Structures are given as C-alpha cells and as structure tokens.
Amino acid sequence: EVHLVESGGVVVQPGGSLRLSCAASGFTFEEYNMHWVRQSPGRGLEWISLISWDGHKSYYADSVKGRFRISREKSPNSLILQMNSLRVEDSAFYYCARDKSPFHSGLGSYPMDSWGQGTLVTVSS
Amino acid sequence: IVMTQSPDSLAVSLGERATITCRSSQSILYTPYNKNYLAWYQQKPGQPPKLLISWASVRESGVPDRFRGSGSETDFTLTINSLQAEDVALYYCLQYYTTLGYSFGQGTKLEIK
C-alpha cells in the first residue's frame, strides 16, 4: 500500500525558511515523479512543484519559482520542499502526491493518485 | 494553462444529476496519443483529494459508475448521475498536459438541495 506522510509544517515569520519532508513507502519510489500541492484553508488546490523520477528535472508554479526548491532523497525515500522567503500567502496545507503511473509507462505525464494527509504551514508575524 | 470550472457551487436533489464543467485555456488533447490530459478529483472535508477520473473519461478502480467524465480538447464535463448523499464534496479538474506546470480548476462545491 502506498504511504505518504508529510512533516515539518510549523508557524514561521514572513521572510523565514522552512523544510518540508514527505516519507514515502509501499512503492518503488525511484520510478515515480512526485509533486507538492498546497491548499490554503477554505481555498482551492494549487499545484506548486514536480520532480522527475530520477531527480534530474524539477518544475515550479510561478507563485513559488525562485523561492522554493523540490528535491528527493533515498534511504529513507523522501520528498523534500525547501521553502525560502516565505510570505503570508504561502500559508496552506502542503500535500505530497505521487504520479498515478511510473515514468516508463509511456504517456509522458500523469495525474496524482496517491496523497499524504498534508502538513500545515502558517506564515505569520 | 488556466482551468476554469463552472459553476462554483451547485445544489442538486438526491437521485438527480449533477453536471460540472471545466474549460482549459488551450487544448490538452495530445494528438499523437489521442489522449486528453484531464483528471477529476473529489475532496471531502479534512481529507486529501481523491482521483476519480483520468484521461478525461477513465474511471479509477472502485469509483461508482454514476461518475462519468467526458469532453475533449478544451471542454470537459463531470456528470454524477443519481446523486447520493456521500457525493457531497468539492470537485476539481486538473490538467496534466505538460510537466512544465499542472493546474487545477478553482473547484466546485456540490451540495444536496
């Protein structure tokens, strides 16, 4: 069974930094693209970043480009989001999510089918 | 790519049909594969989103067949036939046409009338 568990969400001041982690298990981590998606309380979903299965490519929403950095680690399998220059509008639940299909399935990109429960980041003075 | 859903909220009687539309600012049909890179999600309070439909019309395993996705290129529809109480939720469309940037619709809140 796929298991994704986010951690690291806390209250941080504007301009501060934060590192989120997502522990992944139950699947072959190195075969899947991974994502971060956020949702401000009472608001909609916002895709913010993707990292390729091999860690060589990463993509960002304009709202976080230049401030956030996605990465992945092995042993244990983890997805990381380094968040810098935080703003009040970055306050949200942050979810990690996995592509529905492994990279070699041949259709390029996929929706996310497995999600963690999210970790809450609050940016406030 | 900007995804626009309508309506923002919807109230439907039990047993009736709910229809949610999603429009993309450009075609998300990849013609070499003849696939629309469009998914639908359901989100209930306090839970992460649940993938209902991918490739515009392919239901996930375990999703009731009253959920139906349709459409192509820029215009897509999620139809929920014979609405059940457990279908009350937020619904989102997602385009995954390019890894350069996925994008969600703003969401549609479905309630019972």
Coordinates of N, CA and C in Angstrom, one line a residue:
Chain A
E1 N 0.9 -1.2 0.0 CA 0.0 0.0 0.0 C 0.9 1.2 0.0
V2 N 0.5 2.2 -0.9 CA 1.3 3.4 -0.9 C 1.0 4.2 0.3
H3 N 2.1 4.8 0.9 CA 2.0 5.5 2.1 C 2.9 6.8 2.0
L4 N 2.3 8.0 2.2 CA 3.0 9.2 2.1 C 2.7 10.0 3.3
V5 N 3.7 10.4 4.0 CA 3.5 11.1 5.3 C 4.3 12.4 5.3
E6 N 3.6 13.5 5.3 CA 4.3 14.8 5.3 C 4.7 15.2 6.8
S7 N 5.7 16.0 6.9 CA 6.1 16.6 8.2 C 6.8 17.9 8.0
G8 N 6.9 18.7 9.1 CA 7.7 19.9 9.0 C 6.9 21.2 9.1
G9 N 5.6 21.1 9.0 CA 4.8 22.3 9.0 C 4.8 22.9 10.4
V10 N 5.0 24.2 10.4 CA 5.0 25.0 11.7 C 4.6 26.4 11.4
V11 N 4.6 27.2 12.4 CA 4.4 28.7 12.3 C 5.7 29.3 12.1
V12 N 5.8 30.1 11.0 CA 7.1 30.8 10.7 C 6.8 32.3 10.3
Q13 N 7.8 33.1 10.6 CA 7.6 34.5 10.3 C 7.8 34.8 8.8
P14 N 7.1 35.9 8.3 CA 7.4 36.3 6.9 C 8.9 36.5 6.7
G15 N 9.3 36.0 5.5 CA 10.8 36.1 5.2 C 11.6 34.9 5.7
G16 N 11.0 34.1 6.5 CA 11.7 32.9 7.0 C 11.7 31.8 6.0
S17 N 12.4 30.7 6.5 CA 12.5 29.5 5.7 C 12.0 28.3 6.4
L18 N 11.7 27.2 5.7 CA 11.1 26.0 6.2 C 11.4 24.9 5.3
R19 N 11.6 23.7 5.9 CA 11.9 22.5 5.1 C 10.8 21.5 5.4
L20 N 10.0 21.1 4.4 CA 9.0 20.1 4.5 C 9.6 18.8 4.0
S21 N 9.2 17.7 4.6 CA 9.6 16.3 4.2 C 8.3 15.5 4.0
C22 N 8.5 14.5 3.1 CA 7.4 13.5 2.9 C 8.0 12.2 2.8
A23 N 7.7 11.3 3.8 CA 8.2 10.0 3.8 C 7.4 9.1 2.9
A24 N 8.0 8.4 2.0 CA 7.3 7.6 1.0 C 7.6 6.1 1.2
S25 N 6.6 5.3 1.2 CA 6.8 3.8 1.3 C 5.7 3.1 0.5
G26 N 5.9 1.8 0.3 CA 4.9 1.0 -0.3 C 4.9 0.9 -1.8
F27 N 5.9 1.6 -2.4 CA 6.1 1.5 -3.9 C 7.5 1.8 -4.2
T28 N 7.9 1.6 -5.5 CA 9.2 1.8 -5.9 C 9.5 3.3 -6.2
F29 N 9.9 4.0 -5.2 CA 10.0 5.4 -5.1 C 10.7 6.0 -6.4
E30 N 11.8 5.4 -6.7 CA 12.7 5.9 -7.8 C 12.0 5.8 -9.2
E31 N 10.8 5.2 -9.3 CA 10.2 5.1 -10.6 C 9.1 6.1 -10.8
Y32 N 8.8 7.0 -9.9 CA 7.7 7.9 -10.0 C 8.1 9.3 -9.8
N33 N 7.5 10.1 -10.7 CA 7.5 11.6 -10.5 C 6.7 11.9 -9.2
M34 N 7.1 12.9 -8.5 CA 6.5 13.3 -7.3 C 6.1 14.8 -7.3
H35 N 5.1 15.2 -6.5 CA 4.6 16.5 -6.6 C 4.4 17.1 -5.2
W36 N 4.4 18.4 -5.1 CA 3.8 19.1 -3.9 C 2.6 20.0 -4.4
V37 N 1.6 19.9 -3.7 CA 0.3 20.6 -3.9 C -0.1 21.3 -2.6
R38 N -0.6 22.5 -2.7 CA -1.0 23.2 -1.5 C -2.4 23.6 -1.5
Q39 N -3.0 23.9 -0.4 CA -4.3 24.3 -0.3 C -4.5 25.2 1.0
S40 N -4.7 26.5 0.7 CA -5.0 27.4 1.8 C -6.3 27.0 2.4
P41 N -6.5 27.2 3.7 CA -7.7 26.8 4.4 C -8.9 27.5 3.7
G42 N -9.9 26.7 3.3 CA -11.1 27.2 2.7 C -10.9 27.6 1.3
R43 N -9.7 27.3 0.7 CA -9.5 27.7 -0.7 C -9.2 26.4 -1.6
G44 N -8.9 26.7 -2.8 CA -8.8 25.6 -3.7 C -7.4 25.0 -3.7
L45 N -7.2 24.0 -4.6 CA -5.9 23.3 -4.7 C -5.0 24.1 -5.6
E46 N -3.7 24.1 -5.3 CA -2.7 24.8 -6.1 C -1.5 23.8 -6.3
W47 N -1.3 23.4 -7.5 CA -0.1 22.6 -7.8 C 1.1 23.6 -7.7
I48 N 2.2 23.1 -7.0 CA 3.3 24.0 -6.9 C 4.6 23.5 -7.4
S49 N 4.8 22.1 -7.4 CA 6.1 21.7 -7.9 C 6.0 20.2 -8.3
L50 N 6.9 19.8 -9.2 CA 7.1 18.4 -9.6 C 8.6 18.1 -9.7
I51 N 9.0 16.9 -9.3 CA 10.3 16.5 -9.5 C 10.2 15.1 -10.3
S52 N 11.1 15.0 -11.2 CA 11.1 13.8 -12.0 C 11.6 12.6 -11.2
W53 N 11.3 11.4 -11.7 CA 11.6 10.2 -11.0 C 13.1 10.0 -10.6
D54 N 14.0 10.6 -11.5 CA 15.4 10.5 -11.2 C 16.0 11.7 -10.6
G55 N 15.1 12.7 -10.3 CA 15.6 13.9 -9.6 C 16.3 14.9 -10.5
H56 N 16.4 14.6 -11.8 CA 17.1 15.5 -12.7 C 16.3 16.7 -13.2
K57 N 15.0 16.6 -13.1 CA 14.2 17.7 -13.6 C 13.2 18.1 -12.6
S58 N 13.0 19.4 -12.4 CA 12.0 20.0 -11.5 C 11.3 21.1 -12.1
Y59 N 10.1 21.3 -11.7 CA 9.2 22.4 -12.3 C 8.5 23.0 -11.2
Y60 N 8.1 24.3 -11.4 CA 7.5 25.1 -10.3 C 6.4 26.0 -10.8
A61 N 5.4 26.2 -10.0 CA 4.4 27.2 -10.3 C 5.1 28.6 -10.2
D62 N 4.6 29.5 -10.9 CA 5.1 30.9 -10.9 C 5.1 31.5 -9.5
S63 N 4.1 31.1 -8.7 CA 3.9 31.7 -7.4 C 5.1 31.3 -6.4
V64 N 5.8 30.3 -6.8 CA 6.9 29.8 -5.8 C 8.3 29.8 -6.5
K65 N 8.3 30.0 -7.8 CA 9.5 29.9 -8.5 C 10.6 30.8 -8.0
G66 N 11.8 30.3 -7.8 CA 12.9 31.2 -7.3 C 12.9 31.2 -5.7
R67 N 11.9 30.7 -5.1 CA 11.8 30.7 -3.6 C 11.8 29.3 -3.0
F68 N 11.1 28.4 -3.7 CA 11.0 27.0 -3.3 C 11.9 26.1 -4.1
R69 N 12.4 25.0 -3.5 CA 13.2 24.0 -4.2 C 12.7 22.6 -3.8
I70 N 12.4 21.8 -4.8 CA 12.0 20.5 -4.6 C 13.2 19.5 -4.8
S71 N 13.3 18.5 -4.0 CA 14.3 17.5 -4.1 C 13.8 16.2 -3.6
R72 N 14.6 15.1 -3.8 CA 14.3 13.8 -3.3 C 15.5 13.1 -2.8
E73 N 15.3 12.3 -1.8 CA 16.4 11.6 -1.2 C 16.0 10.1 -1.1
K74 N 17.1 9.3 -1.0 CA 16.9 7.8 -0.8 C 17.3 7.5 0.6
S75 N 16.9 6.4 1.0 CA 17.3 5.8 2.3 C 17.2 6.8 3.5
P76 N 16.1 7.1 4.0 CA 14.8 6.6 3.5 C 14.3 7.4 2.3
N77 N 13.4 6.8 1.6 CA 12.8 7.5 0.5 C 12.0 8.7 1.0
S78 N 12.4 9.9 0.5 CA 11.8 11.2 1.0 C 11.7 12.2 -0.1
L79 N 10.6 12.9 -0.1 CA 10.4 14.1 -1.0 C 10.6 15.3 -0.1
I80 N 11.3 16.3 -0.6 CA 11.7 17.5 0.2 C 11.2 18.7 -0.5
L81 N 10.7 19.7 0.3 CA 10.4 21.0 -0.2 C 11.1 22.0 0.7
Q82 N 12.1 22.7 0.1 CA 12.8 23.8 0.8 C 12.1 25.1 0.4
M83 N 11.6 25.8 1.5 CA 10.8 27.0 1.2 C 11.5 28.2 1.8
N84 N 11.9 29.1 1.0 CA 12.6 30.3 1.4 C 11.8 31.6 1.2
S85 N 12.1 32.7 1.8 CA 11.5 33.9 1.6 C 10.0 33.8 1.7
L86 N 9.5 33.2 2.8 CA 8.1 32.8 2.9 C 7.3 34.1 3.1
R87 N 6.1 34.0 2.5 CA 5.1 35.1 2.5 C 3.8 34.7 3.2
V88 N 3.1 35.6 3.7 CA 1.8 35.3 4.3 C 0.9 34.4 3.4
E89 N 1.0 34.7 2.2 CA 0.1 34.0 1.2 C 0.6 32.5 0.9
D90 N 1.7 32.2 1.5 CA 2.2 30.8 1.4 C 1.6 29.9 2.5
S91 N 0.8 30.5 3.4 CA 0.2 29.7 4.4 C -0.8 28.8 3.8
A92 N -0.7 27.5 4.1 CA -1.6 26.5 3.5 C -1.2 25.1 4.1
F93 N -2.1 24.1 3.8 CA -1.8 22.7 3.9 C -0.9 22.3 2.7
Y94 N 0.2 21.7 2.9 CA 1.0 21.2 1.9 C 0.9 19.7 1.8
Y95 N 0.6 19.2 0.6 CA 0.4 17.8 0.3 C 1.5 17.3 -0.6
C96 N 2.1 16.1 -0.3 CA 2.9 15.5 -1.3 C 2.0 14.5 -2.0
A97 N 2.3 14.2 -3.2 CA 1.5 13.4 -4.1 C 2.4 12.6 -5.1
R98 N 1.9 11.5 -5.5 CA 2.6 10.6 -6.4 C 1.9 10.5 -7.7
D99 N 2.7 10.5 -8.8 CA 2.1 10.2 -10.1 C 1.3 8.9 -10.1
K100 N 0.3 8.8 -10.9 CA -0.5 7.6 -11.0 C 0.3 6.4 -11.5
S101 N 1.2 6.7 -12.5 CA 1.9 5.7 -13.2 C 3.4 5.9 -13.2
P102 N 4.2 4.9 -13.2 CA 5.7 5.1 -13.2 C 6.2 5.7 -14.5
F103 N 7.4 6.3 -14.5 CA 7.9 7.1 -15.6 C 7.9 6.3 -16.9
H104 N 8.1 5.0 -16.8 CA 8.2 4.2 -18.0 C 6.9 3.8 -18.7
S105 N 5.8 4.3 -18.2 CA 4.5 3.9 -18.7 C 4.2 4.5 -20.1
G106 N 5.0 5.5 -20.5 CA 5.0 5.8 -21.9 C 4.0 7.0 -22.3
L107 N 3.3 7.6 -21.4 CA 2.4 8.7 -21.8 C 2.8 10.0 -21.3
G108 N 4.1 10.1 -20.8 CA 4.6 11.5 -20.5 C 4.3 11.9 -19.1
S109 N 3.1 12.4 -18.9 CA 2.7 12.9 -17.6 C 1.4 12.3 -17.2
Y110 N 1.2 12.3 -15.9 CA 0.1 11.6 -15.3 C -0.5 12.4 -14.1
P111 N -1.8 12.1 -13.8 CA -2.4 12.8 -12.6 C -1.8 12.2 -11.4
M112 N -2.0 12.8 -10.3 CA -1.6 12.3 -9.0 C -2.7 11.4 -8.4
D113 N -2.3 10.2 -8.0 CA -3.3 9.3 -7.5 C -3.2 8.9 -6.0
S114 N -2.0 9.2 -5.4 CA -1.8 8.9 -4.0 C -1.3 10.2 -3.3
W115 N -1.9 10.5 -2.2 CA -1.7 11.8 -1.5 C -1.4 11.5 0.0
G116 N -0.6 12.3 0.6 CA -0.5 12.3 2.0 C -1.6 13.0 2.7
Q117 N -1.6 13.1 4.0 CA -2.6 13.8 4.7 C -2.4 15.3 4.8
G118 N -1.2 15.7 4.5 CA -0.9 17.2 4.5 C -0.2 17.6 5.8
T119 N 0.6 18.7 5.7 CA 1.2 19.4 6.8 C 0.9 20.9 6.7
L120 N 0.5 21.5 7.8 CA 0.1 22.9 7.8 C 1.2 23.8 8.0
V121 N 1.4 24.8 7.1 CA 2.4 25.8 7.2 C 1.6 27.1 7.4
T122 N 2.0 27.8 8.5 CA 1.4 29.1 8.7 C 2.5 30.2 8.8
V123 N 2.4 31.2 7.9 CA 3.3 32.3 7.8 C 2.7 33.5 8.5
S124 N 3.2 33.9 9.6 CA 2.6 35.0 10.3 C 3.6 35.6 11.3
S125 N 3.4 36.9 11.5 CA 4.3 37.6 12.4 C 3.6 37.7 13.8
Chain B
I1 N -1.4 27.0 -18.5 CA -2.8 26.6 -18.9 C -3.7 26.9 -17.7
V2 N -4.7 27.7 -18.0 CA -5.7 28.1 -17.0 C -7.0 27.3 -17.1
M3 N -7.4 26.7 -16.0 CA -8.5 25.8 -16.0 C -9.7 26.6 -15.3
T4 N -10.8 26.6 -15.9 CA -12.0 27.4 -15.3 C -13.1 26.4 -15.2
Q5 N -13.6 26.2 -14.0 CA -14.7 25.4 -13.7 C -16.0 26.2 -13.5
S6 N -17.1 25.6 -13.8 CA -18.4 26.2 -13.5 C -19.4 25.1 -13.2
P7 N -20.4 25.4 -12.3 CA -20.4 26.6 -11.5 C -19.5 26.5 -10.3
D8 N -19.4 27.5 -9.5 CA -18.6 27.5 -8.3 C -19.3 26.6 -7.2
S9 N -20.6 26.6 -7.2 CA -21.3 25.8 -6.3 C -22.6 25.3 -7.0
L10 N -23.1 24.2 -6.5 CA -24.2 23.5 -7.1 C -25.0 22.8 -6.1
A11 N -26.3 22.9 -6.1 CA -27.2 22.1 -5.2 C -28.1 21.3 -6.0
V12 N -28.1 20.0 -5.8 CA -28.8 19.0 -6.6 C -29.6 18.1 -5.6
S13 N -30.8 17.7 -6.0 CA -31.6 16.8 -5.2 C -31.1 15.4 -5.2
L14 N -31.3 14.7 -4.2 CA -30.8 13.3 -4.1 C -31.5 12.5 -5.3
G15 N -30.7 11.7 -6.0 CA -31.3 11.0 -7.1 C -31.2 11.7 -8.4
E16 N -31.0 13.0 -8.4 CA -30.9 13.7 -9.6 C -29.5 13.8 -10.2
R17 N -29.3 14.5 -11.3 CA -28.0 14.5 -12.0 C -27.3 15.8 -11.6
A18 N -26.0 15.7 -11.4 CA -25.1 16.9 -11.2 C -24.2 17.0 -12.4
T19 N -24.0 18.2 -12.9 CA -23.1 18.4 -14.0 C -22.1 19.6 -13.7
I20 N -20.8 19.3 -13.8 CA -19.8 20.3 -13.6 C -19.0 20.4 -14.8
T21 N -18.7 21.6 -15.3 CA -17.9 21.7 -16.5 C -16.5 22.3 -16.2
C22 N -15.5 22.1 -17.0 CA -14.2 22.5 -16.9 C -13.7 22.9 -18.2
R23 N -13.2 24.1 -18.4 CA -12.6 24.6 -19.6 C -11.2 25.0 -19.5
S24 N -10.4 24.5 -20.4 CA -8.9 24.9 -20.4 C -8.7 26.0 -21.4
S25 N -7.6 26.8 -21.1 CA -7.3 27.9 -22.0 C -6.6 27.5 -23.3
Q26 N -6.2 26.3 -23.3 CA -5.7 25.7 -24.6 C -6.0 24.2 -24.6
S27 N -5.9 23.7 -25.8 CA -6.2 22.2 -25.9 C -5.3 21.4 -25.1
I28 N -5.8 20.4 -24.4 CA -5.0 19.5 -23.6 C -5.2 18.1 -24.2
L29 N -5.5 18.0 -25.5 CA -5.5 16.8 -26.2 C -4.2 16.6 -26.9
Y30 N -3.4 15.6 -26.5 CA -2.2 15.2 -27.2 C -2.5 14.3 -28.3
T31 N -2.5 14.8 -29.5 CA -3.0 14.0 -30.7 C -2.2 12.8 -31.0
P32 N -0.8 12.8 -30.8 CA -0.1 11.5 -31.1 C -0.6 10.3 -30.3
Y33 N -1.1 10.6 -29.1 CA -1.6 9.5 -28.2 C -3.1 9.5 -28.2
N34 N -3.7 10.5 -28.8 CA -5.2 10.7 -28.8 C -5.7 10.6 -27.3
K35 N -5.1 11.4 -26.5 CA -5.5 11.4 -25.1 C -5.6 12.8 -24.6
N36 N -6.7 13.0 -23.8 CA -6.9 14.3 -23.1 C -6.3 14.2 -21.7
Y37 N -5.4 15.1 -21.4 CA -4.7 15.1 -20.1 C -5.5 15.9 -19.1
L38 N -6.6 15.3 -18.7 CA -7.5 15.9 -17.8 C -8.0 14.9 -16.8
A39 N -8.0 15.3 -15.5 CA -8.4 14.4 -14.4 C -9.5 15.2 -13.6
W40 N -10.3 14.4 -12.9 CA -11.3 14.9 -11.9 C -11.0 14.3 -10.5
Y41 N -11.1 15.2 -9.5 CA -10.9 14.8 -8.2 C -12.1 15.2 -7.3
Q42 N -12.3 14.4 -6.3 CA -13.3 14.7 -5.3 C -12.5 14.9 -3.9
Q43 N -12.9 16.0 -3.2 CA -12.3 16.2 -1.9 C -13.4 16.4 -0.9
K44 N -13.3 15.6 0.2 CA -14.3 15.8 1.3 C -13.5 16.5 2.5
P45 N -14.3 17.2 3.3 CA -13.6 17.9 4.4 C -12.6 17.1 5.2
G46 N -11.4 17.7 5.4 CA -10.4 17.1 6.2 C -9.7 16.0 5.6
Q47 N -9.9 15.8 4.3 CA -9.3 14.7 3.5 C -8.5 15.2 2.3
P48 N -7.5 14.5 1.9 CA -6.8 14.9 0.7 C -7.7 14.6 -0.5
P49 N -7.4 15.1 -1.7 CA -8.2 14.8 -2.9 C -8.1 13.3 -3.2
K50 N -9.2 12.9 -3.8 CA -9.3 11.5 -4.3 C -9.4 11.6 -5.8
L51 N -8.6 10.8 -6.6 CA -8.7 10.8 -8.0 C -9.9 9.9 -8.4
L52 N -10.8 10.6 -9.2 CA -12.0 9.9 -9.7 C -11.8 9.4 -11.1
I53 N -11.3 10.3 -12.0 CA -11.2 10.1 -13.4 C -9.9 10.6 -14.0
S54 N -9.3 9.9 -14.8 CA -8.1 10.4 -15.6 C -8.4 10.2 -17.1
W55 N -7.5 10.8 -17.9 CA -7.7 10.8 -19.3 C -9.1 11.2 -19.7
A56 N -9.6 12.2 -19.0 CA -10.9 12.8 -19.2 C -12.1 11.9 -19.0
S57 N -12.0 10.6 -19.2 CA -13.1 9.7 -19.1 C -12.9 8.3 -18.5
V58 N -11.7 8.1 -18.0 CA -11.4 6.7 -17.5 C -11.6 6.8 -15.9
R59 N -12.5 6.0 -15.5 CA -12.8 6.0 -14.0 C -11.7 5.2 -13.3
E60 N -11.3 5.6 -12.1 CA -10.4 4.8 -11.3 C -11.2 3.6 -10.8
S61 N -10.4 2.6 -10.4 CA -10.9 1.4 -9.9 C -11.7 1.7 -8.6
G62 N -12.9 1.2 -8.4 CA -13.7 1.5 -7.2 C -14.5 2.7 -7.3
V63 N -14.4 3.5 -8.3 CA -15.3 4.7 -8.4 C -16.6 4.2 -9.0
P64 N -17.7 4.6 -8.4 CA -19.0 4.2 -8.9 C -19.3 4.6 -10.3
D65 N -20.0 3.8 -11.0 CA -20.2 4.2 -12.5 C -21.2 5.3 -12.6
R66 N -21.8 5.8 -11.6 CA -22.6 7.1 -11.7 C -21.7 8.3 -12.0
F67 N -20.4 8.2 -11.8 CA -19.5 9.2 -12.1 C -19.0 9.0 -13.6
R68 N -19.2 10.1 -14.4 CA -18.9 9.9 -15.8 C -18.1 11.2 -16.3
G69 N -17.0 11.0 -16.9 CA -16.2 12.1 -17.5 C -16.3 12.1 -19.0
S70 N -16.4 13.3 -19.5 CA -16.5 13.4 -21.0 C -15.8 14.7 -21.4
G71 N -15.7 14.8 -22.8 CA -15.2 16.0 -23.3 C -13.8 15.8 -24.0
S72 N -13.4 16.8 -24.7 CA -12.1 16.7 -25.4 C -11.6 18.1 -25.8
E73 N -10.3 18.2 -25.9 CA -9.6 19.4 -26.3 C -9.6 20.5 -25.2
T74 N -10.7 21.3 -25.2 CA -10.7 22.4 -24.2 C -12.0 22.3 -23.3
D75 N -12.9 21.5 -23.6 CA -14.2 21.5 -22.8 C -14.5 20.1 -22.3
F76 N -14.7 20.1 -21.0 CA -14.8 18.8 -20.3 C -16.0 18.9 -19.3
T77 N -16.6 17.7 -19.0 CA -17.7 17.6 -18.1 C -17.6 16.5 -17.2
L78 N -17.9 16.7 -15.9 CA -18.1 15.6 -14.9 C -19.6 15.5 -14.6
T79 N -20.1 14.4 -14.9 CA -21.5 14.1 -14.6 C -21.7 13.1 -13.5
I80 N -22.5 13.4 -12.5 CA -22.8 12.5 -11.5 C -24.2 12.2 -11.6
N81 N -24.5 10.9 -12.0 CA -25.9 10.5 -12.1 C -26.5 10.0 -10.8
S82 N -27.7 10.2 -10.6 CA -28.4 9.6 -9.4 C -27.6 10.0 -8.1
L83 N -27.6 11.3 -7.8 CA -26.7 11.8 -6.7 C -27.0 11.1 -5.4
Q84 N -26.0 10.7 -4.7 CA -26.1 10.1 -3.4 C -25.6 11.1 -2.3
A85 N -26.0 10.9 -1.1 CA -25.6 11.8 0.0 C -24.1 11.9 0.1
E86 N -23.4 10.8 -0.1 CA -21.9 10.7 0.0 C -21.2 11.4 -1.1
D87 N -21.9 11.9 -2.1 CA -21.2 12.6 -3.2 C -21.0 14.1 -2.8
V88 N -21.6 14.6 -1.7 CA -21.4 15.9 -1.3 C -19.9 16.1 -1.0
A89 N -19.3 17.1 -1.7 CA -17.8 17.3 -1.7 C -17.5 18.5 -2.6
L90 N -16.2 18.8 -2.6 CA -15.6 19.7 -3.6 C -15.1 18.8 -4.7
Y91 N -15.2 19.3 -5.9 CA -14.7 18.7 -7.1 C -13.8 19.6 -7.9
Y92 N -12.7 19.0 -8.3 CA -11.7 19.8 -9.0 C -11.3 19.1 -10.3
C93 N -11.1 19.9 -11.4 CA -10.4 19.3 -12.5 C -8.9 19.7 -12.5
L94 N -8.2 18.9 -13.1 CA -6.7 19.1 -13.2 C -6.2 18.8 -14.6
Q95 N -5.4 19.7 -15.2 CA -4.8 19.4 -16.4 C -3.3 19.0 -16.1
Y96 N -2.9 17.9 -16.8 CA -1.5 17.5 -16.6 C -0.8 17.3 -17.9
Y97 N -1.2 18.2 -18.8 CA -0.7 18.1 -20.2 C 0.8 18.3 -20.3
T98 N 1.3 19.1 -19.4 CA 2.8 19.3 -19.5 C 3.4 19.3 -18.1
T99 N 4.5 18.7 -18.0 CA 5.2 18.7 -16.7 C 5.7 20.2 -16.3
L100 N 5.7 21.0 -17.3 CA 6.1 22.4 -17.1 C 5.2 23.1 -16.0
G101 N 4.0 22.6 -16.0 CA 3.1 23.2 -15.0 C 1.7 22.6 -15.0
Y102 N 1.4 21.8 -14.0 CA 0.0 21.3 -13.9 C -0.9 22.5 -13.4
S103 N -2.2 22.4 -13.5 CA -3.0 23.4 -13.0 C -4.4 22.8 -12.7
F104 N -5.0 23.3 -11.6 CA -6.3 22.9 -11.1 C -7.3 23.9 -11.5
G105 N -8.6 23.5 -11.7 CA -9.7 24.4 -11.7 C -9.9 25.0 -10.3
Q106 N -10.7 26.0 -10.2 CA -10.9 26.6 -8.9 C -11.8 25.8 -7.9
G107 N -12.4 24.8 -8.4 CA -13.2 23.9 -7.6 C -14.7 24.2 -7.7
T108 N -15.5 23.2 -7.5 CA -17.0 23.3 -7.5 C -17.5 22.6 -6.2
K109 N -18.3 23.3 -5.4 CA -18.9 22.8 -4.2 C -20.2 22.2 -4.5
L110 N -20.4 20.9 -4.3 CA -21.6 20.2 -4.6 C -22.3 19.9 -3.3
E111 N -23.6 20.3 -3.2 CA -24.4 20.1 -2.0 C -25.7 19.5 -2.4
I112 N -26.4 19.0 -1.4 CA -27.8 18.5 -1.6 C -28.8 19.6 -1.5
K113 N -29.7 19.6 -2.4 CA -30.8 20.6 -2.4 C -31.9 20.1 -1.4

